Amino acid sequence: MGAGASGMVGPEGYGRGWGHTSLGDMPEGCVAAVLLYLDPPEICHVAGLNRAFRGAASADCVWAAKLPANHRYLAALAAAADDDRGSDESTEGNGSSCSSAAIKKEIYARLCRPTPFDGGTKEFWIEKNKGGLCMCVSSKAMAITGIDDRRYWSHLSTEESRFHSVAYLQQIWWLEVVGEIDFFFPAGSYSLYFRLHLGRPYKRMGRRMSCSELIHGWDIKPTRFQLSTSDDQHSTSECYLEAPGTWILYHVGDFVISSSEVLTKLKFSMMQIDCTHTKGGLCVDSVFIYPKDHQLEKECIICK
């Protein structure tokens, strides 16, 4: 009987034995300490285990560690964009916001959705898995030689662009595309890419097609890509444009941000200025900036 009684009484007189202890008995603070080692999607997944995990999965101390160091700056940009679009539209579907009263989990969820800025010609968002900053710059935000001359360029509406429009080059002797951006990037290493497409994409009978009749001049001389930062980082690469009918990310170079409190001015360009021949049949969509360790879903060419 003594043995049976001792089995019914837990350590220090708590009314049950070890065999009846469950995850739900863990203090929420201990659960939160464990969740710090998980990625955001994993945190959301384990939140359904029980009440303790659900509470810890919403704790500010957990999500503060997942947010970029300058998340207040990013949240302010997101809140301004939401105000421009109207609160009903900006929170539709998930209810997350970047107001000053929002909990860190809501701020993280909001920053995972694209935030337009600079008149809608640029967007940023953070990776759902790692919280790294990503950015996209539309061709409309770049200075393109001859862009206003319809003999050379036209703007194509397409669902294949984040901005629903790309610049299409018919023919030109001198190609130069230049862009700039001033931004407080979170500290870390980044890679920059031009997203280009040889040929004019279109749809016929619901099928995706590409017109290649104007493609010429890209196999004669390589295209030069350049990148520079306000703290004197420079990168130059060259490669021949290839793979007609496919969107390609051409790797321009990498740069490092040492402090998120310093405004970084980024300048990037692509040029093919050999005037001994014309070139044409090129779509210029945008420039992408990703964390250096980001896993790209699309085909990428590393220029030399």
Short mmCIF file of N, CA, C and O in Angstrom, two decimals, residues 102-172:
data_model
loop_
_atom_site.label_atom_id
_atom_site.label_comp_id
_atom_site.label_asym_id
_atom_site.label_seq_id
_atom_site.Cartn_x
_atom_site.Cartn_y
_atom_site.Cartn_z
N ALA A 102 0.56 46.84 -32.34
CA ALA A 102 0.62 45.47 -32.83
C ALA A 102 1.67 44.67 -32.07
O ALA A 102 2.73 45.18 -31.71
N ILE A 103 1.37 43.40 -31.81
CA ILE A 103 2.36 42.53 -31.19
C ILE A 103 3.39 42.14 -32.24
O ILE A 103 3.17 42.26 -33.45
N LYS A 104 4.54 41.64 -31.77
CA LYS A 104 5.65 41.33 -32.68
C LYS A 104 5.27 40.28 -33.71
O LYS A 104 5.72 40.32 -34.86
N LYS A 105 4.44 39.32 -33.35
CA LYS A 105 4.03 38.30 -34.30
C LYS A 105 3.25 38.92 -35.45
O LYS A 105 3.44 38.54 -36.62
N GLU A 106 2.39 39.88 -35.16
CA GLU A 106 1.62 40.55 -36.20
C GLU A 106 2.53 41.38 -37.10
O GLU A 106 2.33 41.44 -38.31
N ILE A 107 3.53 42.01 -36.50
CA ILE A 107 4.47 42.79 -37.29
C ILE A 107 5.25 41.88 -38.23
O ILE A 107 5.45 42.21 -39.41
N TYR A 108 5.68 40.73 -37.73
CA TYR A 108 6.42 39.78 -38.57
C TYR A 108 5.54 39.34 -39.75
O TYR A 108 5.99 39.31 -40.91
N ALA A 109 4.28 38.99 -39.46
CA ALA A 109 3.36 38.55 -40.51
C ALA A 109 3.15 39.64 -41.56
O ALA A 109 3.11 39.36 -42.76
N ARG A 110 3.03 40.88 -41.10
CA ARG A 110 2.82 41.98 -42.05
C ARG A 110 4.05 42.20 -42.91
O ARG A 110 3.95 42.43 -44.13
N LEU A 111 5.24 42.14 -42.32
CA LEU A 111 6.47 42.39 -43.09
C LEU A 111 6.75 41.27 -44.10
O LEU A 111 7.52 41.48 -45.05
N CYS A 112 6.14 40.11 -43.90
CA CYS A 112 6.31 39.03 -44.88
C CYS A 112 5.55 39.33 -46.17
O CYS A 112 5.82 38.71 -47.21
N ARG A 113 4.58 40.23 -46.09
CA ARG A 113 3.85 40.62 -47.30
C ARG A 113 4.55 41.81 -47.96
O ARG A 113 5.11 42.66 -47.26
N PRO A 114 4.56 41.89 -49.29
CA PRO A 114 5.26 42.97 -49.97
C PRO A 114 4.74 44.35 -49.57
O PRO A 114 3.54 44.56 -49.44
N THR A 115 5.68 45.26 -49.36
CA THR A 115 5.36 46.65 -49.06
C THR A 115 5.86 47.53 -50.19
O THR A 115 7.08 47.62 -50.41
N PRO A 116 4.98 48.18 -50.94
CA PRO A 116 5.43 49.08 -52.01
C PRO A 116 5.89 50.42 -51.43
O PRO A 116 5.37 50.88 -50.41
N PHE A 117 6.87 51.04 -52.07
CA PHE A 117 7.30 52.38 -51.68
C PHE A 117 7.87 53.08 -52.91
O PHE A 117 7.97 52.48 -53.99
N ASP A 118 8.22 54.33 -52.75
CA ASP A 118 8.68 55.16 -53.88
C ASP A 118 7.68 55.12 -55.03
O ASP A 118 8.03 54.80 -56.18
N GLY A 119 6.42 55.43 -54.73
CA GLY A 119 5.40 55.49 -55.76
C GLY A 119 5.02 54.14 -56.35
O GLY A 119 4.50 54.09 -57.47
N GLY A 120 5.28 53.08 -55.60
CA GLY A 120 4.93 51.75 -56.08
C GLY A 120 5.92 51.15 -57.05
O GLY A 120 5.68 50.08 -57.61
N THR A 121 7.07 51.79 -57.26
CA THR A 121 8.08 51.28 -58.18
C THR A 121 9.09 50.36 -57.49
O THR A 121 9.96 49.78 -58.16
N LYS A 122 8.98 50.25 -56.17
CA LYS A 122 9.86 49.36 -55.42
C LYS A 122 9.03 48.62 -54.37
O LYS A 122 8.00 49.12 -53.91
N GLU A 123 9.49 47.44 -53.98
CA GLU A 123 8.84 46.65 -52.93
C GLU A 123 9.89 45.99 -52.06
O GLU A 123 10.98 45.65 -52.53
N PHE A 124 9.56 45.83 -50.78
CA PHE A 124 10.40 45.00 -49.91
C PHE A 124 9.51 44.06 -49.11
O PHE A 124 8.31 44.30 -48.93
N TRP A 125 10.09 42.99 -48.64
CA TRP A 125 9.42 42.03 -47.77
C TRP A 125 10.50 41.24 -47.05
O TRP A 125 11.69 41.36 -47.37
N ILE A 126 10.11 40.47 -46.05
CA ILE A 126 11.08 39.61 -45.37
C ILE A 126 10.74 38.15 -45.65
O ILE A 126 9.59 37.80 -45.88
N GLU A 127 11.77 37.31 -45.63
CA GLU A 127 11.58 35.88 -45.86
C GLU A 127 10.74 35.28 -44.74
O GLU A 127 10.96 35.58 -43.56
N LYS A 128 9.81 34.43 -45.07
CA LYS A 128 8.98 33.79 -44.05
C LYS A 128 9.81 32.88 -43.16
O LYS A 128 9.56 32.77 -41.96
N ASN A 129 10.78 32.19 -43.73
CA ASN A 129 11.54 31.20 -42.97
C ASN A 129 12.63 31.81 -42.09
O ASN A 129 12.84 31.36 -40.97
N LYS A 130 13.32 32.84 -42.60
CA LYS A 130 14.50 33.35 -41.90
C LYS A 130 14.39 34.82 -41.48
O LYS A 130 15.18 35.29 -40.67
N GLY A 131 13.45 35.56 -42.04
CA GLY A 131 13.31 36.96 -41.68
C GLY A 131 14.28 37.89 -42.38
O GLY A 131 14.38 39.07 -42.01
N GLY A 132 15.01 37.39 -43.40
CA GLY A 132 15.93 38.24 -44.14
C GLY A 132 15.20 39.19 -45.07
O GLY A 132 14.13 38.87 -45.60
N LEU A 133 15.75 40.38 -45.29
CA LEU A 133 15.11 41.38 -46.13
C LEU A 133 15.32 41.07 -47.61
O LEU A 133 16.44 40.75 -48.05
N CYS A 134 14.24 41.16 -48.39
CA CYS A 134 14.29 41.03 -49.84
C CYS A 134 13.71 42.31 -50.45
O CYS A 134 12.88 42.97 -49.84
N MET A 135 14.13 42.61 -51.67
CA MET A 135 13.67 43.84 -52.31
C MET A 135 13.59 43.64 -53.82
O MET A 135 14.34 42.84 -54.39
N CYS A 136 12.68 44.36 -54.44
CA CYS A 136 12.54 44.33 -55.89
C CYS A 136 12.36 45.76 -56.39
O CYS A 136 11.59 46.53 -55.80
N VAL A 137 13.06 46.10 -57.47
CA VAL A 137 13.01 47.45 -58.05
C VAL A 137 12.53 47.33 -59.49
O VAL A 137 13.14 46.64 -60.31
N SER A 138 11.42 47.99 -59.81
CA SER A 138 10.84 47.92 -61.15
C SER A 138 11.71 48.65 -62.18
O SER A 138 12.44 49.59 -61.85
N SER A 139 11.60 48.22 -63.43
CA SER A 139 12.31 48.91 -64.51
C SER A 139 11.84 50.36 -64.62
O SER A 139 12.59 51.23 -65.10
N LYS A 140 10.63 50.66 -64.16
CA LYS A 140 10.12 52.03 -64.21
C LYS A 140 10.85 52.95 -63.24
O LYS A 140 10.73 54.17 -63.34
N ALA A 141 11.58 52.37 -62.29
CA ALA A 141 12.35 53.17 -61.35
C ALA A 141 13.79 53.38 -61.83
O ALA A 141 14.59 53.99 -61.12
N MET A 142 14.11 52.87 -63.03
CA MET A 142 15.47 52.96 -63.55
C MET A 142 15.55 53.93 -64.71
O MET A 142 14.56 54.18 -65.41
N ALA A 143 16.75 54.49 -64.90
CA ALA A 143 17.02 55.36 -66.05
C ALA A 143 17.49 54.48 -67.21
O ALA A 143 18.54 53.84 -67.12
N ILE A 144 16.71 54.45 -68.28
CA ILE A 144 17.00 53.59 -69.42
C ILE A 144 17.19 54.46 -70.65
O ILE A 144 16.31 55.27 -70.99
N THR A 145 18.33 54.32 -71.31
CA THR A 145 18.62 55.13 -72.49
C THR A 145 17.56 54.91 -73.57
O THR A 145 17.31 53.77 -73.98
N GLY A 146 16.91 55.99 -74.02
CA GLY A 146 15.95 55.94 -75.10
C GLY A 146 14.60 55.38 -74.73
O GLY A 146 13.79 55.05 -75.61
N ILE A 147 14.29 55.28 -73.43
CA ILE A 147 13.05 54.62 -72.99
C ILE A 147 11.80 55.33 -73.50
O ILE A 147 10.75 54.69 -73.71
N ASP A 148 11.87 56.63 -73.76
CA ASP A 148 10.69 57.38 -74.20
C ASP A 148 10.53 57.39 -75.71
O ASP A 148 9.58 58.00 -76.23
N ASP A 149 11.45 56.76 -76.43
CA ASP A 149 11.40 56.72 -77.89
C ASP A 149 10.78 55.39 -78.31
O ASP A 149 11.39 54.32 -78.12
N ARG A 150 9.60 55.44 -78.89
CA ARG A 150 8.89 54.21 -79.28
C ARG A 150 9.60 53.43 -80.39
O ARG A 150 9.27 52.27 -80.64
N ARG A 151 10.56 54.04 -81.06
CA ARG A 151 11.33 53.30 -82.05
C ARG A 151 12.20 52.24 -81.39
O ARG A 151 12.57 51.25 -82.02
N TYR A 152 12.53 52.47 -80.11
CA TYR A 152 13.43 51.58 -79.41
C TYR A 152 12.74 50.73 -78.34
O TYR A 152 12.96 49.51 -78.26
N TRP A 153 11.92 51.38 -77.53
CA TRP A 153 11.35 50.72 -76.36
C TRP A 153 9.83 50.80 -76.35
O TRP A 153 9.23 51.71 -76.92
N SER A 154 9.24 49.85 -75.64
CA SER A 154 7.80 49.90 -75.35
C SER A 154 7.58 49.26 -73.99
O SER A 154 8.43 48.51 -73.49
N HIS A 155 6.44 49.54 -73.37
CA HIS A 155 6.09 48.93 -72.10
C HIS A 155 5.05 47.85 -72.33
O HIS A 155 4.00 48.11 -72.93
N LEU A 156 5.35 46.65 -71.88
CA LEU A 156 4.44 45.52 -72.06
C LEU A 156 3.73 45.21 -70.75
O LEU A 156 4.38 45.10 -69.70
N SER A 157 2.43 45.05 -70.80
CA SER A 157 1.68 44.60 -69.63
C SER A 157 1.77 43.07 -69.57
O SER A 157 1.54 42.39 -70.57
N THR A 158 2.11 42.55 -68.42
CA THR A 158 2.27 41.10 -68.28
C THR A 158 2.07 40.67 -66.84
O THR A 158 2.45 41.39 -65.90
N GLU A 159 1.50 39.49 -66.65
CA GLU A 159 1.35 38.92 -65.32
C GLU A 159 2.64 38.27 -64.83
O GLU A 159 2.71 37.81 -63.69
N GLU A 160 3.66 38.23 -65.67
CA GLU A 160 4.92 37.59 -65.32
C GLU A 160 5.86 38.51 -64.55
O GLU A 160 6.97 38.13 -64.22
N SER A 161 5.40 39.73 -64.27
CA SER A 161 6.18 40.69 -63.49
C SER A 161 5.44 41.02 -62.20
O SER A 161 4.21 41.12 -62.18
N ARG A 162 6.17 41.23 -61.12
CA ARG A 162 5.57 41.67 -59.86
C ARG A 162 4.87 43.02 -60.04
O ARG A 162 3.93 43.34 -59.33
N PHE A 163 5.36 43.80 -60.99
CA PHE A 163 4.82 45.14 -61.20
C PHE A 163 3.87 45.18 -62.40
O PHE A 163 3.43 46.26 -62.81
N HIS A 164 3.59 44.02 -63.00
CA HIS A 164 2.63 43.88 -64.10
C HIS A 164 3.02 44.66 -65.34
O HIS A 164 2.18 44.94 -66.19
N SER A 165 4.28 45.03 -65.46
CA SER A 165 4.76 45.75 -66.63
C SER A 165 6.27 45.57 -66.76
O SER A 165 6.99 45.58 -65.74
N VAL A 166 6.75 45.40 -68.00
CA VAL A 166 8.19 45.29 -68.25
C VAL A 166 8.55 46.22 -69.41
O VAL A 166 7.70 46.59 -70.22
N ALA A 167 9.82 46.60 -69.46
CA ALA A 167 10.32 47.41 -70.58
C ALA A 167 10.84 46.45 -71.65
O ALA A 167 11.67 45.58 -71.36
N TYR A 168 10.34 46.64 -72.88
CA TYR A 168 10.73 45.74 -73.97
C TYR A 168 11.54 46.51 -75.01
O TYR A 168 11.08 47.52 -75.57
N LEU A 169 12.75 46.02 -75.26
CA LEU A 169 13.65 46.64 -76.23
C LEU A 169 13.47 46.00 -77.61
O LEU A 169 13.67 44.80 -77.76
N GLN A 170 13.11 46.83 -78.58
CA GLN A 170 12.98 46.33 -79.95
C GLN A 170 14.34 46.32 -80.65
O GLN A 170 14.77 45.30 -81.20
N GLN A 171 15.02 47.46 -80.63
CA GLN A 171 16.35 47.55 -81.24
C GLN A 171 17.02 48.84 -80.81
O GLN A 171 16.37 49.88 -80.71
N ILE A 172 18.31 48.76 -80.54
CA ILE A 172 19.05 49.97 -80.14
C ILE A 172 20.54 49.71 -80.35
O ILE A 172 21.00 48.56 -80.40
#
